[in-house]
Amino acid sequence: MAVLEFPDWMALAPALILAGTALVLFLIDSIDPHSTNRTLLSGTAVAGSLSSLAVAVWYTVAGVGATGIENYGVIDVMNGQFVVDQLALYFMIIIATVTALVTVASHDYLRDHTYQAEYYSLVILAATGMSMIAASNSLVTIFIALELTSLPSYALVAILKDNRGSVEAGLKYFLIGALSSAIFVYGISLVYGATGSLQLEAIATNLGAAGEMGGLLGLGILMLIGGIAFKTASVPFHFWAPEAYEGAPAPISAFLSSASKAAGFVLAFRVFTTAFPIDATADVIGVDWTLAFAILAIVTMTLGNFAAATQENVKRMLAYSSIGHAGYVLIGLAALSADGGELVMGAAMMHLLVYGFMNTGAFLFVGLAEHWGVGRTFEDYNGLAERAPFACGAMAIFMFSLAGVPPFGGFWSKYLLYTETINAAADNTILLVLAAALVINSALSLYYYSRLVKALWIEESILDRDSLAQPTGLYAAIIAAAVMTVVILPAFGPIADAALEAAAAVVA
Amino acid sequence: MMIEALIAVALVGALVTFVAPNRIAGKLAFAISLVPAALSLWLFAAFDGSGNALLDGELAFESRAAWLEIGDYSISWFVGLDGISLPLVVLTTILCTLAIVSSWTPIDDRESQFYGLILFIEASLIGVFAALDFFLWFVFWEAVLIPMYLLIGIWGGPRRKYAAIKFFVYTNVASLVMFGSFITLVFGLGDSVTSFALPEIATAMVNGGPEGFFGLGGTTLASVVFIGMFLGFAVKVPIVPFHTWLPDAHVEAPTPASILLAGVLLKMGTYALLRFNFTMFPDQVETYAIPIAAIAVLSVIYGAMLALAQTDLKRIVAYSSVSSMGYVILGLVAYTQFGVGGATFQMVSHGLISGLMFMAVGVIYNATHTRMVTDMSGMADRMPIAVGVLIAGAFGYMGLPLMSGFAAEYFIFFGAFGSDLLSYSPLFTSLAMFGIVIVAGYLLFALQRTVFGPYRLETDYEVGRAPMHDVASMVVLLGLIIALGVAPDLIFDMITDAIDPILERGGDL
């Protein structure tokens, strides 16, 4: 990093700051065990994630890790075990943003909770793991970072110890998570067996030598895809998501469905662009792996949307809709075989960023509703807008944005994804099907998103609720997410450029 | 910067009204809406544009600023007015102000949210008519949907939820079809287009049209896009058989929302047809002239027949919009100066007349709590002024000379009769003219039963005269209708000035 005159390892600062914050939280907990000083604990967590965000944004703007400029370039840390490039920084921004929103909101959500310090340190540790995934460049570091993300997540889902749903969800998440970790690590060993290396560039170099072990390698790749499908809640490893999101505390659902999903995708983007170049891999295993992602994308978005349309429980609806959105993002990987595929991937990254705001906001609103003690079904949400017009206005923005209605952020990122896919489809006609599936699914999704808006704004209230508490932290997080969902519109150009350039640099 | 000011005042006003206490929201929104109304009248007086905005015209109040670069295409904030859009902007601001006034009596729940949404719609509608970049235009186009959905859904009649969802789903799916078609066209135009600015796309269409895309040839692609966009806009207009959302939405919507729905929202569809289909695709208009004219005539006759069968006063007015919009389509497809000009004139005229009719029906409903023709009789005794306005509006609908409806329909029929592009145009025109007879039939029939005869409404309370503010806003509208009827040149000159380039391009002038 010639530019900023720092040692190379400092390029990992966004992740290291998070790790440091987790340690500070442990320190606070050891000085004052069972502390219920919510302001101190959540303040520390928020400060940590915001500094991580600030550094990541600063690095991105300064061009750290950017290719194509003199004296700049991808930064290797620990002999290529980690890399810091624009892709890594882009995802560190998403993760830090979601973490900040979630920790702000948790301030009120955790009011009567016993394990405050543990909660925040687990969140921050998971976020550290996610940031590490974004920068990992070897299957070993990827696996370690992945487990660093997963283990705190299991605990967080089950943290409401007195709530049966929460514990059950945690158990389910843990069992499926352990299984998929096993599959993933087995995939890693097969890839290692075939190519003799774990570092991603080295795998790509050794692909040719794997000639007679093509089947082994193919199986390994398939197992890696399985692990990624679990992390991103994509079909066929999506079963855990509705249960876990429903049982988990709402801020944790927001955290898992936005940040953890983004981490899963950056892992997929990194591994498949760097380690398995399409042509070279297809020569060895005989199949083009983008085909797998094309099929996954269509099945995932369709299944997610149809399942979401039939839910009565708001949190489950959001969980299935988040599966649907994973399907949209998978198009980014499916398109890589075509010319212009890197732009589709950039558009998918863009969608993940916007999704970080709108989906986190939506889950936090559910958290607010839980805070108020209203029920969980659509009917329970009836008429809330009369009592809380601002929060419900924000929720309407999230819903219309998730559905892809202009002028909100979700429209712009879906539009970008759609046009880039159509553009690339000149090369690979299967993309035309994907673009069509994207549009049809978006139109379908409007049904269940508008159903929630209808419940909030149009239906008569069934209960007599005179006043609803207005917890500052939750409100602040929700309104901030809503403002960002709208403000992304004027700022869309530079953010989209950053995503497209980051994607182009990795693919090239 | 005048257009930005118009939009900004309405938008900021919407936010201010949204947070204002319910008690003052109505008056506050009225005061705020006077600003865009006055500004737009000033724009009208100071208008110095000429030609068509899309075809090398001289725009008035133009402003353009680079906004986003997405992929290979740039999007800009690009607004401006020509002779087609200016009258519609003025119509929007005036109708919004009057709609706010006419909400004072019926709206008594969550007022600040209601008036906030009305002002938000006003901002979006001005944007739709002023935007000249496809993306900007589409954002405004869709931004109208959400507040209208809420207006119908929250303050509507008994079946409001069904009507609101139906409205939203119908028009949004139509928007998606239209959006997809247009994006396909932009890709098909290839490297000659680098932005979404409508004038640039129109120019590219003049210089040869699309090259083709995905194995579709240029001409086929143009036809596909033409049909896709036509279907998308047809729902908004609405044209039979895509009209079924309209009576539901109208009948369930509160009076002010009906006024805006019929007065301005339907015009979005015909305005977009004129701007996109009829300006950019003259060849396709020629190819599909007969089916389009057939649909137009079908809309006129079928809409009028449906209106004839209704007993709900509001439903009658709602269905009559279907046939009025049919006239607009007929004028457009005639592709003559009087045809297209008359169609544009009819957009404004119908906005005023249907606004007036809905207002009168609303006032009668507020007093009697019924809209059924069969329940009412002799209303002229109790509400002479409101009923007088209703009768005047009905005559405007029927095309009484010296009212704007007459001028509009005369222009359209005159233009359609002499159309070179449309084969059998005298046949289509005379069929459509038969619609006037039915219109006169159902309006006179309804009036005769509600207005005249002895008063016999059974209510527990006194049915008295309409409030002053309602009467005042109806009188304003009536004045505008008569003004345009007596002196169509007030706007017809600027309309034809903007329309001639389209016809020149099509080779018909």
PDB file of C-alpha atoms in Angstrom, chain A residues 383-487:
ATOM      1  CA  GLY A 383     -54.130  -0.052  11.566  1.00  0.00           C
ATOM      2  CA  LEU A 384     -50.770   0.577  13.203  1.00  0.00           C
ATOM      3  CA  ALA A 385     -50.252   3.596  10.951  1.00  0.00           C
ATOM      4  CA  GLU A 386     -52.817   5.559  12.913  1.00  0.00           C
ATOM      5  CA  ARG A 387     -50.666   5.314  16.004  1.00  0.00           C
ATOM      6  CA  ALA A 388     -47.193   5.421  14.502  1.00  0.00           C
ATOM      7  CA  PRO A 389     -47.308   7.100  11.098  1.00  0.00           C
ATOM      8  CA  PHE A 390     -43.556   7.645  10.808  1.00  0.00           C
ATOM      9  CA  ALA A 391     -42.432   4.098  11.505  1.00  0.00           C
ATOM     10  CA  CYS A 392     -45.227   2.780   9.287  1.00  0.00           C
ATOM     11  CA  GLY A 393     -44.284   5.260   6.564  1.00  0.00           C
ATOM     12  CA  ALA A 394     -40.739   3.938   6.744  1.00  0.00           C
ATOM     13  CA  MET A 395     -42.061   0.380   6.565  1.00  0.00           C
ATOM     14  CA  ALA A 396     -44.124   1.279   3.485  1.00  0.00           C
ATOM     15  CA  ILE A 397     -40.929   2.593   1.900  1.00  0.00           C
ATOM     16  CA  PHE A 398     -39.116  -0.679   2.698  1.00  0.00           C
ATOM     17  CA  MET A 399     -41.945  -2.767   1.273  1.00  0.00           C
ATOM     18  CA  PHE A 400     -42.270  -0.807  -1.959  1.00  0.00           C
ATOM     19  CA  SER A 401     -38.502  -0.725  -2.282  1.00  0.00           C
ATOM     20  CA  LEU A 402     -38.234  -4.496  -1.788  1.00  0.00           C
ATOM     21  CA  ALA A 403     -40.929  -4.915  -4.411  1.00  0.00           C
ATOM     22  CA  GLY A 404     -38.926  -2.727  -6.779  1.00  0.00           C
ATOM     23  CA  VAL A 405     -41.308   0.207  -7.157  1.00  0.00           C
ATOM     24  CA  PRO A 406     -39.689   3.528  -8.102  1.00  0.00           C
ATOM     25  CA  PRO A 407     -38.406   5.892  -6.848  1.00  0.00           C
ATOM     26  CA  PHE A 408     -36.901   3.774  -4.056  1.00  0.00           C
ATOM     27  CA  GLY A 409     -33.451   2.168  -3.998  1.00  0.00           C
ATOM     28  CA  GLY A 410     -34.779  -1.322  -4.680  1.00  0.00           C
ATOM     29  CA  PHE A 411     -36.109  -0.225  -8.037  1.00  0.00           C
ATOM     30  CA  TRP A 412     -32.747   1.145  -9.114  1.00  0.00           C
ATOM     31  CA  SER A 413     -30.730  -1.903  -8.137  1.00  0.00           C
ATOM     32  CA  LYS A 414     -33.240  -4.275  -9.686  1.00  0.00           C
ATOM     33  CA  TYR A 415     -33.306  -2.131 -12.783  1.00  0.00           C
ATOM     34  CA  LEU A 416     -29.523  -2.233 -13.019  1.00  0.00           C
ATOM     35  CA  LEU A 417     -29.563  -6.006 -12.557  1.00  0.00           C
ATOM     36  CA  TYR A 418     -32.271  -6.376 -15.193  1.00  0.00           C
ATOM     37  CA  THR A 419     -30.637  -4.223 -17.871  1.00  0.00           C
ATOM     38  CA  GLU A 420     -27.170  -5.654 -17.378  1.00  0.00           C
ATOM     39  CA  THR A 421     -28.619  -9.162 -17.587  1.00  0.00           C
ATOM     40  CA  ILE A 422     -30.454  -8.300 -20.798  1.00  0.00           C
ATOM     41  CA  ASN A 423     -27.277  -6.775 -22.180  1.00  0.00           C
ATOM     42  CA  ALA A 424     -25.248  -9.872 -21.371  1.00  0.00           C
ATOM     43  CA  ALA A 425     -28.002 -12.096 -22.741  1.00  0.00           C
ATOM     44  CA  ALA A 426     -26.831 -11.315 -26.259  1.00  0.00           C
ATOM     45  CA  ASP A 427     -24.026 -13.772 -25.444  1.00  0.00           C
ATOM     46  CA  ASN A 428     -25.853 -16.389 -23.461  1.00  0.00           C
ATOM     47  CA  THR A 429     -29.570 -16.747 -24.045  1.00  0.00           C
ATOM     48  CA  ILE A 430     -30.252 -18.492 -20.745  1.00  0.00           C
ATOM     49  CA  LEU A 431     -29.860 -15.025 -19.233  1.00  0.00           C
ATOM     50  CA  LEU A 432     -32.961 -13.940 -21.076  1.00  0.00           C
ATOM     51  CA  VAL A 433     -34.889 -16.508 -19.045  1.00  0.00           C
ATOM     52  CA  LEU A 434     -33.267 -15.201 -15.875  1.00  0.00           C
ATOM     53  CA  ALA A 435     -34.192 -11.609 -16.693  1.00  0.00           C
ATOM     54  CA  ALA A 436     -37.763 -12.664 -17.402  1.00  0.00           C
ATOM     55  CA  ALA A 437     -37.900 -14.625 -14.132  1.00  0.00           C
ATOM     56  CA  LEU A 438     -36.615 -11.556 -12.301  1.00  0.00           C
ATOM     57  CA  VAL A 439     -39.368  -9.340 -13.688  1.00  0.00           C
ATOM     58  CA  ILE A 440     -42.160 -11.860 -13.179  1.00  0.00           C
ATOM     59  CA  ASN A 441     -41.064 -12.563  -9.621  1.00  0.00           C
ATOM     60  CA  SER A 442     -40.827  -8.861  -8.852  1.00  0.00           C
ATOM     61  CA  ALA A 443     -44.350  -8.337 -10.096  1.00  0.00           C
ATOM     62  CA  LEU A 444     -45.549 -11.259  -7.995  1.00  0.00           C
ATOM     63  CA  SER A 445     -43.761  -9.983  -4.910  1.00  0.00           C
ATOM     64  CA  LEU A 446     -45.745  -6.762  -5.067  1.00  0.00           C
ATOM     65  CA  TYR A 447     -48.753  -8.781  -3.925  1.00  0.00           C
ATOM     66  CA  TYR A 448     -47.408  -9.764  -0.545  1.00  0.00           C
ATOM     67  CA  TYR A 449     -45.429  -6.611   0.098  1.00  0.00           C
ATOM     68  CA  SER A 450     -48.442  -4.415  -0.589  1.00  0.00           C
ATOM     69  CA  ARG A 451     -50.460  -6.707   1.655  1.00  0.00           C
ATOM     70  CA  LEU A 452     -48.399  -5.547   4.591  1.00  0.00           C
ATOM     71  CA  VAL A 453     -48.763  -1.897   3.568  1.00  0.00           C
ATOM     72  CA  LYS A 454     -52.483  -2.507   3.332  1.00  0.00           C
ATOM     73  CA  ALA A 455     -52.544  -3.970   6.836  1.00  0.00           C
ATOM     74  CA  LEU A 456     -50.616  -1.060   8.307  1.00  0.00           C
ATOM     75  CA  TRP A 457     -52.316   1.771   6.513  1.00  0.00           C
ATOM     76  CA  ILE A 458     -55.702   0.701   5.240  1.00  0.00           C
ATOM     77  CA  GLU A 459     -57.184  -1.903   7.553  1.00  0.00           C
ATOM     78  CA  GLU A 460     -59.037  -0.874  10.675  1.00  0.00           C
ATOM     79  CA  SER A 461     -57.223  -1.437  13.914  1.00  0.00           C
ATOM     80  CA  ILE A 462     -58.508  -4.491  15.773  1.00  0.00           C
ATOM     81  CA  LEU A 463     -57.168  -3.520  19.156  1.00  0.00           C
ATOM     82  CA  ASP A 464     -57.606  -0.318  21.001  1.00  0.00           C
ATOM     83  CA  ARG A 465     -54.078   0.952  21.282  1.00  0.00           C
ATOM     84  CA  ASP A 466     -53.979   4.404  22.731  1.00  0.00           C
ATOM     85  CA  SER A 467     -50.310   5.055  22.793  1.00  0.00           C
ATOM     86  CA  LEU A 468     -47.359   3.130  21.531  1.00  0.00           C
ATOM     87  CA  ALA A 469     -43.929   3.573  23.027  1.00  0.00           C
ATOM     88  CA  GLN A 470     -41.434   5.289  20.808  1.00  0.00           C
ATOM     89  CA  PRO A 471     -38.073   3.704  21.627  1.00  0.00           C
ATOM     90  CA  THR A 472     -35.355   6.045  20.381  1.00  0.00           C
ATOM     91  CA  GLY A 473     -32.806   3.507  19.199  1.00  0.00           C
ATOM     92  CA  LEU A 474     -35.229   1.422  17.178  1.00  0.00           C
ATOM     93  CA  TYR A 475     -36.823   4.505  15.686  1.00  0.00           C
ATOM     94  CA  ALA A 476     -33.464   6.019  14.825  1.00  0.00           C
ATOM     95  CA  ALA A 477     -32.305   2.844  13.083  1.00  0.00           C
ATOM     96  CA  ILE A 478     -35.540   2.424  11.135  1.00  0.00           C
ATOM     97  CA  ILE A 479     -35.719   6.043  10.027  1.00  0.00           C
ATOM     98  CA  ALA A 480     -32.017   6.011   9.084  1.00  0.00           C
ATOM     99  CA  ALA A 481     -32.542   2.912   6.954  1.00  0.00           C
ATOM    100  CA  ALA A 482     -35.598   4.498   5.312  1.00  0.00           C
ATOM    101  CA  VAL A 483     -33.759   7.712   4.574  1.00  0.00           C
ATOM    102  CA  MET A 484     -30.922   5.740   3.017  1.00  0.00           C
ATOM    103  CA  THR A 485     -33.368   3.722   0.913  1.00  0.00           C
ATOM    104  CA  VAL A 486     -34.636   6.996  -0.543  1.00  0.00           C
ATOM    105  CA  VAL A 487     -31.368   8.927  -0.602  1.00  0.00           C
TER     106      VAL A 487
END
